[in-house]
Amino acid sequence: MTRLVQKFGGTSVADLDLIRAAAGRVKREVDAGHQVAVVVSAMAGVTNQLVELADSVSAMYDAREYDVIVSTGEQASAGLMAMALQDLGVPARSWMGWQIPLNTDDVHGRARITGVGMDELDRRLSSGEVAVVAGFQGIGSGGRITTLGRGGSDTTAVALAAATGAERCDIYTDVDGVYTSDPRIVARARKLDKITYEEMLEMASLGAKVLQTRAVELAMKEGVRLQVLSSFNNSPGTLVVGEEEIMEQVLVSGIAYSRDEAKVTLTRVADRPGVAAAVFGPLAEADINVDMIVQNVAADEKTTDITFTVTRRDLQRAVDVLEKNRDHLGFGDLLSASDVVKVSVIGVGMRSHAGVAQSMFKALADRGINIQVISTSEIKVSVLIDEEYTELALRALHGAYGLDAD
Ligand code: ADP
Ligand code: ASP
Ligand code: MG
């Protein structure tokens, strides 16, 4: 008997007909002889509504209560999915995070999974019952409900696949796989048959929300075979696999973008040792993640301009922290903007080939797109540009690296 995890995202359980259709996909796997754990997201749009409700009661809400509210969407879909399965004659039972238990740390709103209690679930799966698990939620050390961050049902699915020893974790969504770029923006994006964990990890963390970053991280660590496929058709999906399973390495395998970026510039900061530490120390203390950084020495060589990026949600707090430290940092102006986007090209082939960054800069320059900040790692190059040029930049780069579908 092999085990399988099937995860259905929000658009795949958006209404009762879709839930019945998803239940039909589960039944097919059960009929084929698999023991199946199903993970469901909240119905499309529900989590956003719940977040808005929490936000409108109080901007400075208690994160423990935020989790109580936003985790409810998954409870409803799990019950509905279990009923739909029973209706098809498939024995099924729903499970909330606390019932499994799916243990997490206590970082509410973006908790990390620390363990999955498998005794009861193991028994049920072995007896042929389908376990329908509410995604996105867990239970903290103090017994309170936690959530795993937006898109977190993917991570629930991977954690269950690892804990149950599943042969594969299938992520059903509204696109039929991982594409070379977001198919909603780049019409000529191509579906990838396979992608490496490393590339998928970069794609996800650089904005391609088709999989949550932590889900890919966990799959890579635990060696879980992941497949991304559509709930709406039967075309073969994309397999996320180890590098050794990919015969031919391409230079660039994907282009991602993230609008969740904001830029801060401090002008005329004294150019002496310790200044960067003085600027970024208080931000770190305030738990604000800084992503890209650039520093320029001014013409007089006594001062420098520092530009860096944070998430849009953290922008106001970052500005407040720096203003509070203005006297002791001694900068000229503090400028901020959130009409920026980060565009990244990703590929393991970059390790062994030069010139990838240069082609990127040229393709953008040819379209008159100005680059504000650059950052690179072994397998990616990212640039920060004006948000207005997102689509133009993505399509230009897609063409420049020869990724366009015929
Ligand atoms: P779900 O609700 O099923 O979890 P998501 O909305 O979280 O679905 O993720 C699927 C979406 O990810 C797609 O609709 C697509 O617009 C977006 N996406 C972004 N980049 C990519 C990519 N490279 N390949 C496929 N989808 C992508
Ligand atoms: N429902 C949650 C969200 O919208 C979790 C998920 O769908 O993965 O973020
Ligand atoms: Mg998702």
Short mmCIF file of C-alpha atoms and ligand atoms in Angstrom, two decimals:
data_model
loop_
_atom_site.label_atom_id
_atom_site.label_comp_id
_atom_site.label_asym_id
_atom_site.label_seq_id
_atom_site.Cartn_x
_atom_site.Cartn_y
_atom_site.Cartn_z
CA MET A 1 0.00 0.00 0.00
CA THR A 2 1.49 3.32 -0.95
CA ARG A 3 0.52 6.59 0.61
CA LEU A 4 -0.23 9.85 -1.11
CA VAL A 5 -0.94 13.41 0.02
CA GLN A 6 -3.28 15.49 -2.16
CA LYS A 7 -3.51 19.21 -1.37
CA PHE A 8 -6.25 21.41 -2.83
CA GLY A 9 -5.73 25.20 -2.81
CA GLY A 10 -8.38 27.89 -2.40
CA THR A 11 -9.48 28.09 -6.04
CA SER A 12 -9.75 24.28 -6.15
CA VAL A 13 -12.33 24.29 -3.33
CA ALA A 14 -13.96 27.63 -4.18
CA ASP A 15 -17.51 26.23 -4.30
CA LEU A 16 -19.40 23.00 -3.66
CA ASP A 17 -19.15 21.75 -7.24
CA LEU A 18 -15.38 22.17 -7.11
CA ILE A 19 -15.19 20.42 -3.73
CA ARG A 20 -17.16 17.50 -5.22
CA ALA A 21 -14.82 17.44 -8.22
CA ALA A 22 -11.78 17.43 -5.90
CA ALA A 23 -13.37 14.62 -3.88
CA GLY A 24 -13.67 12.72 -7.16
CA ARG A 25 -9.91 13.07 -7.69
CA VAL A 26 -9.32 11.69 -4.20
CA LYS A 27 -11.67 8.76 -4.86
CA ARG A 28 -9.71 7.88 -7.99
CA GLU A 29 -6.50 7.56 -5.96
CA VAL A 30 -8.28 5.53 -3.26
CA ASP A 31 -9.74 3.23 -5.93
CA ALA A 32 -6.23 2.85 -7.37
CA GLY A 33 -5.17 1.42 -4.01
CA HIS A 34 -3.56 4.40 -2.27
CA GLN A 35 -3.93 5.45 1.34
CA VAL A 36 -4.67 9.14 1.06
CA ALA A 37 -4.30 12.19 3.30
CA VAL A 38 -6.02 15.27 1.84
CA VAL A 39 -5.04 18.81 2.82
CA VAL A 40 -7.45 21.64 2.07
CA SER A 41 -7.15 25.43 2.00
CA ALA A 42 -9.96 27.82 2.83
CA MET A 43 -12.39 28.48 -0.04
CA ALA A 44 -10.95 31.17 -2.38
CA GLY A 45 -11.14 34.67 -0.89
CA VAL A 46 -12.15 33.51 2.60
CA THR A 47 -8.76 33.98 4.27
CA ASN A 48 -8.49 37.50 2.81
CA GLN A 49 -11.91 38.37 4.25
CA LEU A 50 -10.91 37.02 7.65
CA VAL A 51 -7.64 39.01 7.59
CA GLU A 52 -9.63 42.15 6.73
CA LEU A 53 -12.00 41.51 9.63
CA ALA A 54 -9.09 41.17 12.04
CA ASP A 55 -7.41 44.27 10.60
CA SER A 56 -10.54 46.38 10.92
CA VAL A 57 -11.11 45.54 14.58
CA SER A 58 -7.62 46.67 15.48
CA ALA A 59 -4.51 47.53 13.49
CA MET A 60 -2.33 46.44 16.43
CA TYR A 61 -4.17 43.19 17.04
CA ASP A 62 -3.13 40.36 19.32
CA ALA A 63 -1.51 37.80 17.00
CA ARG A 64 -2.95 34.91 19.03
CA GLU A 65 -6.48 36.08 18.28
CA TYR A 66 -5.56 36.79 14.63
CA ASP A 67 -4.71 33.08 14.30
CA VAL A 68 -8.00 32.04 15.93
CA ILE A 69 -9.86 34.09 13.30
CA VAL A 70 -7.92 33.37 10.10
CA SER A 71 -7.62 29.62 10.72
CA THR A 72 -11.40 29.12 10.54
CA GLY A 73 -11.62 29.05 6.74
CA GLU A 74 -9.79 25.72 6.59
CA GLN A 75 -12.06 24.18 9.23
CA ALA A 76 -15.11 24.71 7.02
CA SER A 77 -13.46 23.33 3.87
CA ALA A 78 -12.16 20.25 5.72
CA GLY A 79 -15.66 19.40 6.96
CA LEU A 80 -17.15 19.96 3.50
CA MET A 81 -14.49 17.82 1.82
CA ALA A 82 -15.00 14.97 4.32
CA MET A 83 -18.76 15.09 3.67
CA ALA A 84 -18.27 15.16 -0.11
CA LEU A 85 -16.02 12.08 0.14
CA GLN A 86 -18.51 10.22 2.33
CA ASP A 87 -21.15 11.07 -0.24
CA LEU A 88 -19.05 9.25 -2.85
CA GLY A 89 -18.83 6.24 -0.56
CA VAL A 90 -15.27 6.94 0.55
CA PRO A 91 -14.71 6.64 4.32
CA ALA A 92 -13.29 10.00 5.45
CA ARG A 93 -12.78 12.04 8.60
CA SER A 94 -11.69 15.68 9.04
CA TRP A 95 -8.81 16.74 11.29
CA MET A 96 -7.95 20.18 12.62
CA GLY A 97 -4.32 21.04 13.39
CA TRP A 98 -4.82 20.60 17.16
CA GLN A 99 -6.47 17.20 16.77
CA ILE A 100 -3.57 15.57 14.91
CA PRO A 101 -1.66 17.30 16.61
CA LEU A 102 0.39 19.32 14.14
CA ASN A 103 2.75 20.99 16.63
CA THR A 104 4.35 24.36 15.94
CA ASP A 105 6.41 27.00 17.69
CA ASP A 106 4.59 30.01 19.15
CA VAL A 107 5.37 32.58 16.46
CA HIS A 108 1.74 33.41 15.72
CA GLY A 109 0.92 34.33 12.14
CA ARG A 110 3.98 32.55 10.74
CA ALA A 111 4.57 29.58 13.00
CA ARG A 112 6.98 26.79 12.08
CA ILE A 113 6.04 23.13 12.31
CA THR A 114 7.98 21.31 15.04
CA GLY A 115 6.39 17.86 14.79
CA VAL A 116 3.42 15.85 13.59
CA GLY A 117 1.74 13.34 15.94
CA MET A 118 1.19 10.32 13.75
CA ASP A 119 -0.25 7.56 15.99
CA GLU A 120 -3.96 8.02 15.36
CA LEU A 121 -3.57 9.25 11.78
CA ASP A 122 -1.37 6.27 10.94
CA ARG A 123 -3.97 3.88 12.29
CA ARG A 124 -6.80 5.55 10.38
CA LEU A 125 -4.89 5.69 7.11
CA SER A 126 -3.91 2.03 7.45
CA SER A 127 -7.56 1.12 7.97
CA GLY A 128 -8.39 2.76 4.62
CA GLU A 129 -9.95 5.95 5.95
CA VAL A 130 -9.09 9.18 4.13
CA ALA A 131 -7.77 11.84 6.53
CA VAL A 132 -8.91 15.32 5.50
CA VAL A 133 -6.59 17.77 7.20
CA ALA A 134 -7.24 21.50 7.57
CA GLY A 135 -4.18 23.21 6.07
CA PHE A 136 -2.42 26.34 7.36
CA GLN A 137 -3.06 25.65 11.06
CA GLY A 138 -1.30 24.02 13.99
CA ILE A 139 -1.08 24.12 17.76
CA GLY A 140 1.56 26.02 19.70
CA SER A 141 3.40 24.85 22.82
CA GLY A 142 0.84 26.51 25.07
CA GLY A 143 -2.05 24.76 23.35
CA ARG A 144 -3.19 27.76 21.30
CA ILE A 145 -4.09 27.69 17.59
CA THR A 146 -1.33 28.95 15.30
CA THR A 147 -1.14 29.62 11.54
CA LEU A 148 1.78 28.97 9.22
CA GLY A 149 1.88 32.20 7.16
CA ARG A 150 0.00 32.95 3.93
CA GLY A 151 0.05 30.05 1.52
CA GLY A 152 0.85 27.76 4.47
CA SER A 153 -1.40 24.85 3.43
CA ASP A 154 1.38 23.83 1.04
CA THR A 155 3.64 23.39 4.07
CA THR A 156 0.99 21.38 5.94
CA ALA A 157 0.83 19.04 2.94
CA VAL A 158 4.60 18.55 2.74
CA ALA A 159 4.89 18.00 6.51
CA LEU A 160 2.19 15.32 6.33
CA ALA A 161 3.81 13.70 3.32
CA ALA A 162 7.08 13.47 5.27
CA ALA A 163 5.38 12.21 8.44
CA THR A 164 3.23 9.59 6.70
CA GLY A 165 6.04 8.43 4.42
CA ALA A 166 3.98 9.31 1.34
CA GLU A 167 5.44 8.42 -2.04
CA ARG A 168 4.41 11.84 -3.37
CA CYS A 169 2.78 15.11 -2.39
CA ASP A 170 0.44 16.44 -5.09
CA ILE A 171 -0.34 20.16 -4.95
CA TYR A 172 -3.52 20.85 -6.94
CA THR A 173 -3.97 24.48 -7.95
CA ASP A 174 -5.38 26.76 -10.65
CA VAL A 175 -2.41 26.41 -13.03
CA ASP A 176 -1.20 23.08 -14.37
CA GLY A 177 2.34 23.31 -13.10
CA VAL A 178 5.31 25.54 -12.45
CA TYR A 179 5.96 27.85 -15.40
CA THR A 180 9.07 29.73 -16.51
CA SER A 181 7.27 32.85 -15.21
CA ASP A 182 3.82 33.71 -13.83
CA PRO A 183 1.54 32.56 -16.68
CA ARG A 184 -0.99 35.24 -15.73
CA ILE A 185 1.49 37.94 -16.74
CA VAL A 186 3.74 36.29 -19.30
CA ALA A 187 1.43 34.71 -21.89
CA ARG A 188 4.38 32.93 -23.52
CA ALA A 189 5.55 31.27 -20.29
CA ARG A 190 6.26 27.55 -20.66
CA LYS A 191 5.37 24.79 -18.27
CA LEU A 192 8.40 22.99 -16.81
CA ASP A 193 8.27 19.17 -16.62
CA LYS A 194 10.78 19.23 -13.79
CA ILE A 195 12.44 21.84 -11.62
CA THR A 196 15.10 21.38 -8.93
CA TYR A 197 14.30 22.02 -5.26
CA GLU A 198 16.91 24.76 -5.22
CA GLU A 199 15.46 26.62 -8.17
CA MET A 200 11.93 26.22 -6.85
CA LEU A 201 13.09 27.52 -3.49
CA GLU A 202 14.52 30.65 -5.10
CA MET A 203 11.44 31.09 -7.32
CA ALA A 204 9.11 30.83 -4.31
CA SER A 205 11.14 33.08 -2.05
CA LEU A 206 11.49 35.64 -4.85
CA GLY A 207 7.74 35.90 -5.29
CA ALA A 208 6.33 32.98 -7.33
CA LYS A 209 3.55 32.11 -4.92
CA VAL A 210 2.66 28.83 -6.63
CA LEU A 211 4.35 27.11 -3.66
CA GLN A 212 5.04 28.53 -0.20
CA THR A 213 8.80 28.90 0.37
CA ARG A 214 8.74 26.86 3.56
CA ALA A 215 6.98 24.00 1.80
CA VAL A 216 9.82 23.75 -0.71
CA GLU A 217 12.42 24.06 2.05
CA LEU A 218 10.81 21.21 3.97
CA ALA A 219 10.36 19.04 0.88
CA MET A 220 14.05 19.49 0.04
CA LYS A 221 15.13 18.67 3.60
CA GLU A 222 12.88 15.62 3.92
CA GLY A 223 13.26 14.43 0.32
CA VAL A 224 9.52 14.66 -0.37
CA ARG A 225 8.61 14.29 -4.05
CA LEU A 226 6.42 17.26 -4.90
CA GLN A 227 4.15 17.60 -7.91
CA VAL A 228 2.26 20.77 -8.88
CA LEU A 229 -0.78 20.13 -11.06
CA SER A 230 -4.18 21.48 -12.02
CA SER A 231 -7.57 20.79 -10.44
CA PHE A 232 -9.19 21.88 -13.66
CA ASN A 233 -7.63 19.57 -16.25
CA ASN A 234 -5.69 16.34 -16.42
CA SER A 235 -2.47 17.51 -18.01
CA PRO A 236 0.75 16.28 -16.41
CA GLY A 237 2.12 18.70 -13.83
CA THR A 238 5.60 19.77 -12.76
CA LEU A 239 7.78 17.56 -10.58
CA VAL A 240 10.09 19.22 -8.05
CA VAL A 241 13.12 16.96 -7.78
CA GLY A 242 16.80 16.74 -6.85
CA GLU A 243 19.39 18.13 -9.27
CA GLU A 244 20.59 14.61 -10.16
CA GLU A 245 17.22 13.87 -11.79
CA ILE A 246 17.56 16.66 -14.32
CA MET A 247 19.60 15.64 -17.32
CA GLU A 248 20.12 18.93 -19.03
CA GLN A 249 20.74 22.08 -17.05
CA VAL A 250 19.45 25.26 -18.60
CA LEU A 251 21.08 28.60 -17.87
CA VAL A 252 17.93 30.34 -16.68
CA SER A 253 14.91 28.28 -15.67
CA GLY A 254 12.58 30.97 -14.42
CA ILE A 255 11.79 34.62 -13.85
CA ALA A 256 9.97 35.70 -10.71
CA TYR A 257 8.70 38.99 -9.40
CA SER A 258 7.57 40.33 -6.06
CA ARG A 259 5.46 43.42 -5.50
CA ASP A 260 5.87 43.07 -1.77
CA GLU A 261 8.83 45.45 -1.77
CA ALA A 262 9.43 48.93 -0.44
CA LYS A 263 12.53 51.07 -0.67
CA VAL A 264 14.17 53.32 1.92
CA THR A 265 17.03 55.74 1.18
CA LEU A 266 19.11 57.58 3.75
CA THR A 267 21.15 60.39 2.21
CA ARG A 268 24.40 61.93 3.43
CA VAL A 269 25.21 59.36 6.09
CA ALA A 270 28.75 59.76 7.49
CA ASP A 271 31.13 57.43 5.62
CA ARG A 272 32.99 55.81 8.51
CA PRO A 273 33.27 52.32 10.03
CA GLY A 274 30.25 51.24 12.04
CA VAL A 275 27.66 53.21 10.14
CA ALA A 276 25.97 50.24 8.47
CA ALA A 277 25.82 48.48 11.82
CA ALA A 278 24.27 51.59 13.38
CA VAL A 279 21.58 51.75 10.66
CA PHE A 280 20.69 48.07 10.42
CA GLY A 281 21.06 47.19 14.12
CA PRO A 282 17.88 48.96 15.28
CA LEU A 283 15.95 47.53 12.30
CA ALA A 284 16.98 44.00 13.22
CA GLU A 285 16.02 44.63 16.84
CA ALA A 286 12.57 45.69 15.62
CA ASP A 287 12.35 42.35 13.74
CA ILE A 288 12.36 44.11 10.36
CA ASN A 289 13.90 42.01 7.61
CA VAL A 290 16.15 43.95 5.23
CA ASP A 291 16.54 42.39 1.80
CA MET A 292 18.53 44.28 -0.87
CA ILE A 293 21.11 46.91 0.09
CA VAL A 294 23.18 49.40 -1.89
CA GLN A 295 25.60 51.99 -0.63
CA ASN A 296 27.20 54.79 -2.66
CA VAL A 297 30.06 57.02 -1.64
CA ALA A 298 29.17 60.64 -2.42
CA ALA A 299 31.45 62.88 -4.49
CA ASP A 300 32.95 64.55 -1.42
CA GLU A 301 33.86 61.07 -0.08
CA LYS A 302 32.81 62.01 3.43
CA THR A 303 29.22 60.89 3.20
CA THR A 304 27.35 58.01 1.65
CA ASP A 305 23.78 57.27 0.53
CA ILE A 306 22.32 53.98 1.73
CA THR A 307 19.31 52.40 -0.02
CA PHE A 308 17.67 49.18 1.12
CA THR A 309 14.41 47.28 0.77
CA VAL A 310 11.90 45.87 3.27
CA THR A 311 8.44 44.35 2.81
CA ARG A 312 5.59 46.81 2.27
CA ARG A 313 4.05 45.82 5.57
CA ASP A 314 7.25 46.79 7.40
CA LEU A 315 7.87 50.10 5.59
CA GLN A 316 6.16 52.42 8.07
CA ARG A 317 7.81 50.72 11.03
CA ALA A 318 11.23 50.93 9.36
CA VAL A 319 10.76 54.67 8.77
CA ASP A 320 9.64 55.16 12.38
CA VAL A 321 12.65 53.27 13.75
CA LEU A 322 15.09 55.34 11.65
CA GLU A 323 13.42 58.64 12.54
CA LYS A 324 13.71 57.71 16.19
CA ASN A 325 17.45 57.21 15.70
CA ARG A 326 17.90 60.30 13.49
CA ASP A 327 20.05 62.28 15.93
CA HIS A 328 22.50 59.54 16.55
CA LEU A 329 22.66 58.33 12.89
CA GLY A 330 22.99 61.87 11.53
CA PHE A 331 21.60 61.37 8.01
CA GLY A 332 20.36 64.09 5.62
CA ASP A 333 17.04 62.95 4.16
CA LEU A 334 14.97 59.84 4.72
CA LEU A 335 13.17 58.93 1.49
CA SER A 336 10.78 56.02 1.05
CA ALA A 337 8.76 54.51 -1.80
CA SER A 338 6.57 51.46 -2.27
CA ASP A 339 5.95 51.71 -6.02
CA VAL A 340 8.80 49.30 -6.72
CA VAL A 341 9.00 45.66 -7.75
CA LYS A 342 11.77 43.10 -7.52
CA VAL A 343 12.36 41.05 -10.67
CA SER A 344 14.67 38.02 -10.49
CA VAL A 345 16.14 35.55 -12.95
CA ILE A 346 16.89 32.12 -11.53
CA GLY A 347 18.85 29.12 -12.78
CA VAL A 348 21.36 26.58 -11.45
CA GLY A 349 23.23 26.90 -14.76
CA MET A 350 24.46 30.31 -13.57
CA ARG A 351 26.97 28.56 -11.34
CA SER A 352 29.02 27.59 -14.33
CA HIS A 353 28.24 30.34 -16.85
CA ALA A 354 29.10 34.03 -16.83
CA GLY A 355 27.11 36.80 -18.47
CA VAL A 356 23.63 36.16 -17.09
CA ALA A 357 23.52 39.44 -15.19
CA GLN A 358 24.86 41.34 -18.19
CA SER A 359 22.07 40.03 -20.46
CA MET A 360 19.55 41.07 -17.84
CA PHE A 361 20.91 44.61 -17.57
CA LYS A 362 21.02 44.95 -21.35
CA ALA A 363 17.46 43.69 -21.89
CA LEU A 364 16.18 46.19 -19.33
CA ALA A 365 18.30 49.05 -20.68
CA ASP A 366 17.02 48.40 -24.22
CA ARG A 367 13.52 49.08 -22.92
CA GLY A 368 14.58 52.17 -20.99
CA ILE A 369 13.95 50.53 -17.62
CA ASN A 370 16.11 51.96 -14.85
CA ILE A 371 17.63 49.60 -12.27
CA GLN A 372 17.50 50.98 -8.73
CA VAL A 373 19.14 48.18 -6.72
CA ILE A 374 20.86 44.92 -7.68
CA SER A 375 21.51 41.80 -5.64
CA THR A 376 22.92 38.43 -6.68
CA SER A 377 23.50 34.97 -5.30
CA GLU A 378 24.97 31.82 -6.79
CA ILE A 379 21.84 30.96 -8.78
CA LYS A 380 19.91 34.23 -9.14
CA VAL A 381 20.16 37.90 -10.07
CA SER A 382 17.54 40.33 -8.72
CA VAL A 383 16.88 43.94 -9.64
CA LEU A 384 14.58 46.53 -8.15
CA ILE A 385 12.68 48.60 -10.72
CA ASP A 386 9.70 50.92 -10.94
CA GLU A 387 6.49 48.92 -10.45
CA GLU A 388 5.01 50.46 -13.59
CA TYR A 389 7.40 48.35 -15.72
CA THR A 390 6.68 44.95 -14.13
CA GLU A 391 4.96 43.35 -17.14
CA LEU A 392 7.33 44.92 -19.67
CA ALA A 393 10.39 43.73 -17.74
CA LEU A 394 9.11 40.18 -17.24
CA ARG A 395 8.25 39.76 -20.91
CA ALA A 396 11.51 41.32 -22.09
CA LEU A 397 13.62 39.06 -19.87
CA HIS A 398 11.59 36.00 -20.77
CA GLY A 399 12.39 36.65 -24.43
CA ALA A 400 16.01 37.59 -23.79
CA TYR A 401 16.78 34.23 -22.15
CA GLY A 402 15.02 32.28 -24.91
CA LEU A 403 12.25 31.05 -22.63
CA ASP A 404 9.29 32.09 -24.82
CA ALA A 405 6.98 29.29 -25.94
CA ASP A 406 6.65 29.01 -29.73
P1 ADP B 1 -3.57 28.02 -4.39
O1 ADP B 1 -4.73 28.81 -3.90
O2 ADP B 1 -3.96 26.79 -5.15
O3 ADP B 1 -2.57 27.74 -3.32
P2 ADP B 1 -1.92 30.20 -5.37
O4 ADP B 1 -2.69 31.39 -5.84
O5 ADP B 1 -1.30 30.27 -4.03
O6 ADP B 1 -2.86 28.90 -5.50
O7 ADP B 1 -0.77 29.86 -6.43
C1 ADP B 1 -1.08 29.67 -7.79
C2 ADP B 1 -0.76 30.94 -8.57
O8 ADP B 1 0.63 31.17 -8.58
C3 ADP B 1 -1.13 30.90 -10.03
O9 ADP B 1 -2.46 31.26 -10.25
C4 ADP B 1 -0.12 31.85 -10.70
O10 ADP B 1 -0.71 33.09 -11.03
C5 ADP B 1 0.91 32.10 -9.61
N1 ADP B 1 2.28 31.94 -10.10
C6 ADP B 1 3.28 32.84 -9.93
N2 ADP B 1 4.41 32.44 -10.52
C7 ADP B 1 4.15 31.22 -11.07
C8 ADP B 1 4.93 30.30 -11.84
N3 ADP B 1 6.23 30.52 -12.11
N4 ADP B 1 4.34 29.17 -12.27
C9 ADP B 1 3.04 28.92 -11.98
N5 ADP B 1 2.25 29.76 -11.27
C10 ADP B 1 2.78 30.90 -10.83
N1 ASP B 2 -5.83 29.92 3.30
C1 ASP B 2 -4.47 30.33 3.58
C2 ASP B 2 -4.11 31.52 2.72
O1 ASP B 2 -4.92 32.00 1.92
C3 ASP B 2 -3.49 29.21 3.41
C4 ASP B 2 -3.39 28.65 2.02
O2 ASP B 2 -4.29 28.82 1.19
O3 ASP B 2 -2.39 27.99 1.74
O4 ASP B 2 -3.03 32.04 2.84
MG MG B 3 -1.04 28.90 -2.44
#
